Short mmCIF file of C-alpha atoms in Angstrom, two decimals:
data_model
loop_
_atom_site.label_atom_id
_atom_site.label_comp_id
_atom_site.label_asym_id
_atom_site.label_seq_id
_atom_site.Cartn_x
_atom_site.Cartn_y
_atom_site.Cartn_z
CA MET A 162 12.40 -32.88 12.51
CA GLY A 163 11.55 -36.17 10.86
CA ILE A 164 11.75 -36.61 7.12
CA THR A 165 9.46 -39.03 5.33
CA ARG A 166 10.60 -40.28 1.95
CA ARG A 167 8.66 -42.48 -0.46
CA LEU A 168 10.78 -45.07 -2.21
CA PHE A 169 10.00 -47.59 -4.89
CA GLY A 170 10.97 -51.18 -5.58
CA GLY A 171 13.36 -52.54 -8.19
CA THR A 172 17.04 -52.37 -8.97
CA ALA A 173 16.83 -48.61 -9.20
CA LEU A 174 15.75 -48.56 -5.57
CA ALA A 175 18.91 -50.31 -4.39
CA ALA A 176 21.08 -47.96 -6.40
CA MET A 177 19.22 -44.94 -5.10
CA LEU A 178 19.47 -46.10 -1.51
CA LEU A 179 23.17 -46.82 -1.81
CA ALA A 180 23.85 -43.45 -3.38
CA GLY A 181 21.60 -41.63 -0.95
CA GLY A 182 22.94 -43.45 2.10
CA ALA A 183 26.31 -41.76 1.89
CA ALA A 184 24.61 -38.40 2.07
CA GLN A 185 22.49 -39.20 5.12
CA ALA A 186 23.12 -37.41 8.35
CA GLN A 187 24.70 -40.04 10.58
CA ASP A 188 23.45 -38.55 13.83
CA SER A 189 19.77 -39.30 13.11
CA VAL A 190 17.98 -42.57 13.76
CA ARG A 191 16.74 -43.87 10.41
CA ILE A 192 13.58 -45.96 10.74
CA ALA A 193 12.14 -47.64 7.63
CA LEU A 194 8.37 -48.08 7.69
CA VAL A 195 7.85 -50.91 5.18
CA VAL A 196 4.24 -51.35 4.08
CA LYS A 197 2.46 -54.09 2.15
CA ALA A 198 2.23 -51.90 -0.94
CA LEU A 199 2.39 -48.22 -1.77
CA GLY A 200 -0.80 -46.40 -2.68
CA ILE A 201 -3.07 -47.88 0.02
CA GLY A 202 -4.86 -45.27 2.15
CA PHE A 203 -4.44 -47.21 5.38
CA PHE A 204 -0.66 -47.15 5.07
CA GLU A 205 -0.60 -43.53 3.93
CA ALA A 206 -2.34 -42.71 7.23
CA ALA A 207 0.18 -44.84 9.15
CA ALA A 208 2.96 -42.79 7.58
CA LYS A 209 1.39 -39.64 9.03
CA GLY A 210 1.57 -41.22 12.47
CA ALA A 211 5.20 -42.16 11.89
CA GLU A 212 5.93 -38.53 11.04
CA GLU A 213 4.23 -37.43 14.24
CA ALA A 214 6.35 -39.82 16.32
CA ALA A 215 9.52 -38.69 14.55
CA ALA A 216 8.71 -35.06 15.31
CA GLU A 217 8.16 -35.87 18.97
CA LEU A 218 11.28 -37.99 19.33
CA GLY A 219 13.55 -35.65 17.36
CA SER A 220 16.58 -36.61 15.23
CA VAL A 221 14.56 -39.36 13.57
CA GLU A 222 14.30 -39.91 9.82
CA VAL A 223 11.33 -42.00 8.67
CA ILE A 224 11.75 -43.83 5.36
CA TYR A 225 8.27 -44.74 4.09
CA THR A 226 8.62 -47.50 1.54
CA GLY A 227 7.16 -50.70 0.12
CA PRO A 228 6.64 -52.60 -3.13
CA THR A 229 4.21 -51.54 -5.81
CA ASP A 230 2.10 -54.66 -5.31
CA THR A 231 1.25 -56.88 -2.33
CA THR A 232 3.91 -59.54 -2.81
CA ALA A 233 6.54 -61.01 -0.50
CA GLU A 234 9.04 -60.85 -3.35
CA GLY A 235 8.60 -57.10 -3.62
CA GLN A 236 9.07 -56.60 0.10
CA ILE A 237 12.21 -58.76 0.13
CA GLU A 238 13.71 -56.56 -2.57
CA VAL A 239 12.91 -53.46 -0.52
CA ILE A 240 14.34 -54.98 2.67
CA ASN A 241 17.59 -55.97 0.95
CA ALA A 242 17.96 -52.41 -0.31
CA LEU A 243 17.42 -51.05 3.21
CA ILE A 244 20.07 -53.42 4.56
CA ALA A 245 22.48 -52.07 1.98
CA GLN A 246 21.67 -48.57 3.20
CA ASN A 247 22.33 -49.72 6.79
CA VAL A 248 19.24 -48.15 8.28
CA ASP A 249 18.88 -48.31 12.06
CA ALA A 250 15.48 -50.02 12.17
CA ILE A 251 12.98 -51.77 9.90
CA ALA A 252 9.30 -51.87 10.89
CA VAL A 253 7.40 -54.06 8.43
CA SER A 254 3.77 -55.00 7.78
CA ALA A 255 4.35 -58.35 6.09
CA ASN A 256 2.74 -59.82 2.99
CA ASP A 257 3.83 -63.31 4.10
CA THR A 258 4.54 -64.83 7.53
CA ASP A 259 7.61 -66.84 6.58
CA ALA A 260 8.95 -65.62 3.23
CA LEU A 261 10.50 -62.44 4.66
CA VAL A 262 12.34 -64.23 7.48
CA PRO A 263 15.70 -64.87 5.72
CA ALA A 264 16.01 -61.23 4.62
CA LEU A 265 14.99 -59.91 8.04
CA LYS A 266 17.39 -62.29 9.82
CA LYS A 267 20.15 -60.89 7.64
CA ALA A 268 19.12 -57.39 8.71
CA MET A 269 19.29 -58.30 12.39
CA GLN A 270 22.69 -59.95 11.88
CA ARG A 271 23.87 -56.58 10.54
CA GLY A 272 22.71 -54.89 13.76
CA ILE A 273 19.46 -53.48 12.39
CA THR A 274 16.46 -53.46 14.74
CA VAL A 275 13.55 -55.36 13.16
CA ILE A 276 9.94 -55.27 14.29
CA SER A 277 6.72 -56.20 12.54
CA TRP A 278 3.46 -54.32 12.92
CA ASP A 279 -0.08 -54.73 11.55
CA SER A 280 0.68 -58.02 9.73
CA GLY A 281 3.40 -60.03 11.45
CA VAL A 282 6.34 -62.22 10.47
CA ALA A 283 7.41 -65.43 12.20
CA PRO A 284 9.20 -64.85 15.54
CA GLU A 285 12.62 -65.80 14.15
CA GLY A 286 12.33 -62.94 11.66
CA ARG A 287 11.73 -60.08 14.09
CA GLN A 288 12.43 -58.88 17.62
CA MET A 289 8.80 -58.09 18.43
CA HIS A 290 5.40 -57.67 16.80
CA LEU A 291 2.85 -54.90 17.33
CA ASN A 292 -0.72 -56.08 16.84
CA PRO A 293 -3.12 -53.21 16.13
CA SER A 294 -5.54 -54.78 18.56
CA SER A 295 -6.13 -58.05 20.31
CA ASN A 296 -6.63 -60.73 17.68
CA PRO A 297 -9.47 -62.40 19.65
CA LEU A 298 -11.23 -59.05 20.03
CA ILE A 299 -10.92 -58.29 16.31
CA GLY A 300 -12.19 -61.76 15.37
CA ASN A 301 -15.18 -61.35 17.63
CA MET A 302 -15.83 -57.79 16.44
CA ILE A 303 -16.10 -58.62 12.73
CA ILE A 304 -18.69 -61.35 13.23
CA LYS A 305 -20.52 -59.31 15.89
CA LEU A 306 -20.92 -56.40 13.47
CA ALA A 307 -22.65 -58.75 11.02
CA ALA A 308 -24.72 -60.53 13.67
CA ASP A 309 -25.93 -57.30 15.29
CA ASN A 310 -27.95 -56.61 12.15
CA LEU A 311 -29.21 -60.18 11.81
CA PRO A 312 -31.23 -60.86 14.98
CA GLU A 313 -32.94 -63.83 13.31
CA GLY A 314 -29.65 -65.22 11.93
CA GLY A 315 -28.59 -65.47 8.30
CA GLU A 316 -25.91 -66.24 5.72
CA VAL A 317 -22.63 -64.36 5.77
CA ALA A 318 -19.51 -64.69 3.62
CA VAL A 319 -15.93 -63.48 4.05
CA LEU A 320 -13.98 -61.45 1.48
CA SER A 321 -10.37 -61.48 2.65
CA ALA A 322 -7.08 -60.16 1.23
CA THR A 323 -4.60 -62.86 0.14
CA THR A 324 -4.44 -66.48 1.23
CA THR A 325 -1.11 -65.77 2.95
CA SER A 326 -2.04 -62.55 4.76
CA THR A 327 -1.03 -63.23 8.33
CA ASN A 328 -3.36 -60.81 10.04
CA GLN A 329 -6.50 -61.58 8.01
CA ASN A 330 -6.01 -65.32 8.48
CA ILE A 331 -5.62 -64.97 12.25
CA TRP A 332 -8.71 -62.74 12.54
CA ILE A 333 -10.82 -65.20 10.52
CA GLU A 334 -9.54 -68.04 12.70
CA GLU A 335 -10.48 -66.11 15.83
CA MET A 336 -13.89 -65.31 14.30
CA ASN A 337 -14.55 -68.99 13.73
CA LYS A 338 -13.71 -69.75 17.37
CA VAL A 339 -16.62 -67.61 18.62
CA MET A 340 -19.18 -68.51 15.93
CA GLY A 341 -21.10 -70.55 18.50
CA ASP A 342 -21.88 -67.33 20.38
CA TYR A 343 -23.96 -66.06 17.44
CA THR A 344 -26.94 -68.36 17.01
CA GLY A 345 -28.29 -68.68 13.50
CA ILE A 346 -25.28 -67.09 11.77
CA GLU A 347 -23.80 -69.31 9.05
CA VAL A 348 -20.56 -68.57 7.21
CA VAL A 349 -21.23 -69.93 3.72
CA GLY A 350 -17.92 -69.14 2.05
CA THR A 351 -14.56 -67.32 2.03
CA VAL A 352 -12.95 -65.72 -1.03
CA TYR A 353 -9.81 -63.65 -1.60
CA GLY A 354 -9.46 -60.36 -3.47
CA ASP A 355 -5.68 -60.09 -3.03
CA ASP A 356 -6.11 -56.51 -1.74
CA LEU A 357 -6.82 -55.48 -5.33
CA ALA A 358 -9.90 -53.31 -5.83
CA ASP A 359 -11.01 -54.83 -9.12
CA LYS A 360 -10.51 -58.44 -8.05
CA SER A 361 -12.22 -57.79 -4.69
CA TYR A 362 -15.18 -56.25 -6.55
CA ARG A 363 -15.48 -59.31 -8.80
CA GLU A 364 -15.21 -61.68 -5.84
CA ALA A 365 -18.00 -59.80 -4.04
CA GLN A 366 -20.16 -60.02 -7.16
CA GLY A 367 -19.42 -63.76 -7.27
CA LEU A 368 -20.51 -64.22 -3.67
CA MET A 369 -23.89 -62.57 -4.32
CA GLN A 370 -24.41 -64.72 -7.41
CA THR A 371 -23.36 -67.96 -5.71
CA TYR A 372 -25.39 -67.27 -2.55
CA PRO A 373 -28.60 -65.45 -3.59
CA ASP A 374 -29.83 -65.39 0.04
CA LEU A 375 -26.61 -63.84 1.32
CA ASP A 376 -27.23 -61.37 4.16
CA ALA A 377 -23.77 -59.94 4.84
CA ILE A 378 -20.23 -59.74 3.51
CA ILE A 379 -17.44 -59.45 6.06
CA ALA A 380 -14.25 -57.95 4.62
CA PRO A 381 -11.42 -57.68 7.18
CA THR A 382 -9.38 -55.60 4.73
CA SER A 383 -9.62 -51.89 3.89
CA VAL A 384 -9.43 -52.59 0.15
CA GLY A 385 -11.98 -55.41 0.15
CA ILE A 386 -14.64 -53.68 2.22
CA VAL A 387 -14.81 -50.67 -0.12
CA ALA A 388 -14.97 -52.90 -3.20
CA ALA A 389 -17.67 -55.08 -1.63
CA ALA A 390 -19.80 -52.06 -0.73
CA ARG A 391 -19.57 -50.79 -4.30
CA ALA A 392 -20.52 -54.23 -5.64
CA VAL A 393 -23.60 -54.28 -3.37
CA GLU A 394 -24.61 -50.80 -4.53
CA ASP A 395 -24.12 -51.69 -8.21
CA ALA A 396 -26.12 -54.91 -7.77
CA GLY A 397 -29.03 -52.96 -6.24
CA LYS A 398 -28.79 -54.99 -3.05
CA VAL A 399 -28.51 -52.17 -0.50
CA GLY A 400 -30.72 -53.22 2.39
CA GLN A 401 -30.39 -56.89 1.46
CA VAL A 402 -26.63 -57.46 1.84
CA ASN A 403 -24.83 -55.57 4.60
CA VAL A 404 -21.10 -55.01 4.13
CA THR A 405 -19.00 -54.85 7.28
CA GLY A 406 -15.50 -55.62 8.51
CA LEU A 407 -12.44 -53.39 8.76
CA GLY A 408 -12.17 -50.17 6.75
CA LEU A 409 -11.16 -46.52 6.73
CA PRO A 410 -13.76 -43.87 7.63
CA SER A 411 -12.60 -41.67 4.73
CA GLU A 412 -13.14 -44.52 2.25
CA MET A 413 -16.32 -45.95 3.81
CA ALA A 414 -18.25 -42.71 4.39
CA GLY A 415 -20.11 -43.12 1.09
CA ALA A 416 -21.06 -46.70 1.91
CA ILE A 417 -22.46 -45.63 5.28
CA GLU A 418 -24.42 -42.86 3.56
CA SER A 419 -25.81 -45.19 0.88
CA GLY A 420 -26.71 -47.85 3.44
CA ALA A 421 -24.47 -50.50 1.84
CA SER A 422 -22.69 -50.68 5.20
CA LYS A 423 -24.44 -50.17 8.53
CA SER A 424 -21.21 -50.19 10.54
CA PHE A 425 -17.57 -51.25 10.42
CA ALA A 426 -14.54 -51.12 12.66
CA ILE A 427 -10.88 -50.24 12.53
CA TRP A 428 -8.12 -49.08 14.80
CA ASN A 429 -6.60 -45.77 14.03
CA PRO A 430 -3.81 -46.31 11.45
CA ILE A 431 -2.27 -42.98 12.42
CA ASP A 432 -1.90 -44.32 15.95
CA LEU A 433 -0.52 -47.59 14.56
CA GLY A 434 2.22 -45.94 12.51
CA TYR A 435 2.98 -43.66 15.44
CA SER A 436 3.30 -46.60 17.84
CA ALA A 437 5.42 -48.73 15.47
CA THR A 438 7.86 -45.88 14.96
CA TYR A 439 8.05 -45.17 18.68
CA LEU A 440 8.72 -48.82 19.49
CA ALA A 441 11.36 -49.17 16.76
CA TYR A 442 13.10 -46.10 18.13
CA GLU A 443 13.11 -47.40 21.71
CA LEU A 444 14.69 -50.68 20.59
CA ALA A 445 17.14 -49.18 18.11
CA THR A 446 18.53 -46.74 20.66
CA GLY A 447 18.83 -49.41 23.36
CA ASP A 448 16.37 -47.64 25.64
CA ALA A 449 14.23 -50.78 25.71
CA GLU A 450 14.66 -54.50 25.07
CA ALA A 451 12.22 -56.85 23.37
CA ALA A 452 11.64 -59.67 25.86
CA PRO A 453 8.61 -61.45 27.34
CA GLY A 454 6.97 -59.25 29.94
CA ALA A 455 8.80 -56.11 28.80
CA GLU A 456 6.87 -52.82 28.96
CA ILE A 457 7.93 -50.51 26.12
CA PRO A 458 6.81 -46.85 25.89
CA MET A 459 4.65 -45.77 22.93
CA GLY A 460 4.39 -42.04 23.63
CA ARG A 461 0.80 -40.81 23.76
CA MET A 462 -0.45 -44.39 23.19
CA GLY A 463 0.84 -45.54 26.56
CA THR A 464 2.91 -48.67 27.09
CA LEU A 465 3.05 -51.93 25.16
CA THR A 466 3.39 -55.11 27.22
CA LEU A 467 4.96 -58.04 25.37
CA ASP A 468 3.67 -61.60 25.81
CA ASP A 469 5.67 -64.83 25.66
CA ASN A 470 5.91 -64.50 21.85
CA ASN A 471 7.19 -60.93 22.09
CA GLU A 472 3.86 -59.64 20.80
CA GLY A 473 1.61 -56.92 22.16
CA ALA A 474 -1.70 -55.22 21.29
CA MET A 475 -2.04 -51.47 20.76
CA ALA A 476 -5.75 -50.88 21.47
CA ASP A 477 -9.31 -52.20 21.05
CA PRO A 478 -10.99 -51.79 17.63
CA PHE A 479 -13.45 -48.91 17.32
CA VAL A 480 -16.86 -49.04 15.61
CA TYR A 481 -17.87 -46.42 13.02
CA ASP A 482 -21.46 -45.89 11.87
CA GLU A 483 -23.80 -43.07 10.80
CA SER A 484 -23.54 -41.53 14.27
CA ASN A 485 -19.81 -40.75 14.03
CA ILE A 486 -18.63 -41.20 10.43
CA ASP A 487 -18.67 -37.46 9.69
CA GLU A 488 -16.38 -36.82 12.63
CA PHE A 489 -13.70 -39.25 11.46
CA LYS A 490 -13.92 -39.29 7.65
CA SER A 491 -11.71 -36.24 7.30
CA ILE A 492 -9.06 -37.64 9.65
CA PHE A 493 -8.12 -40.91 7.93
#
């Protein structure tokens, strides 16, 4: 049976890992699920999926860990501690594309399997990357969700996470590529809430003040979309400004009910954590190899096919609205 442990950053973490490592059962595969920051619902759900995969695979220990804030420095500290513990695999959702590479290269040099998932690292810092969905499909989805409710066109703005968030930046780039498909839709600005609820709330308020005719806020981040919906409700602009993007059903149910959000999308984070753990296991045990064209099993999620950059997509994003939110809000 898998064992999920929550660990914290700092010097104490390294000491705890070193002390605890000696006591670990050596016949289990230890897979560290490193998240952007602890305390975020999306990643808590991913940890449930990792537990599910561990239970299916057997003899797998999942170490759920991450920094206390969304910084590359915090993740590097966590990764160095995991190297010292000599875990079998590290699966990381990165806060920065390039900053983690030296630490992750050191891990691979020590024989540790390294993959990224959700938010990737540069190819030299990992063996493969698991995208939650196809980046072009996600980019198209977030602008489509806004445009579907603006048949006559209108002004939309983007509230993203951090300026260095790999996944958000790629999705916005892909969104901009298909803007010509949505006649009359104008993106008037992009701001960053750093995946902090209070800052995201203030940035959303700022958007509505700067652009009084704003019709929609697109937040491709589970923290930002909730904060933006609350800002719209508090500003009395429900029905005027539609909040959409990527969010969790459990956290967005109230916004759907209030009308602050007509619809949003997300992949299933439980499936994502499940798939990342399964893939890390396959590579760490030598049952699969990360190479272009490789097809790697993901249990109940099927098979991941890697492209020339050793990247693959798990599944298409799914749209949530008033017709299905009650079904999913208790799941994640």
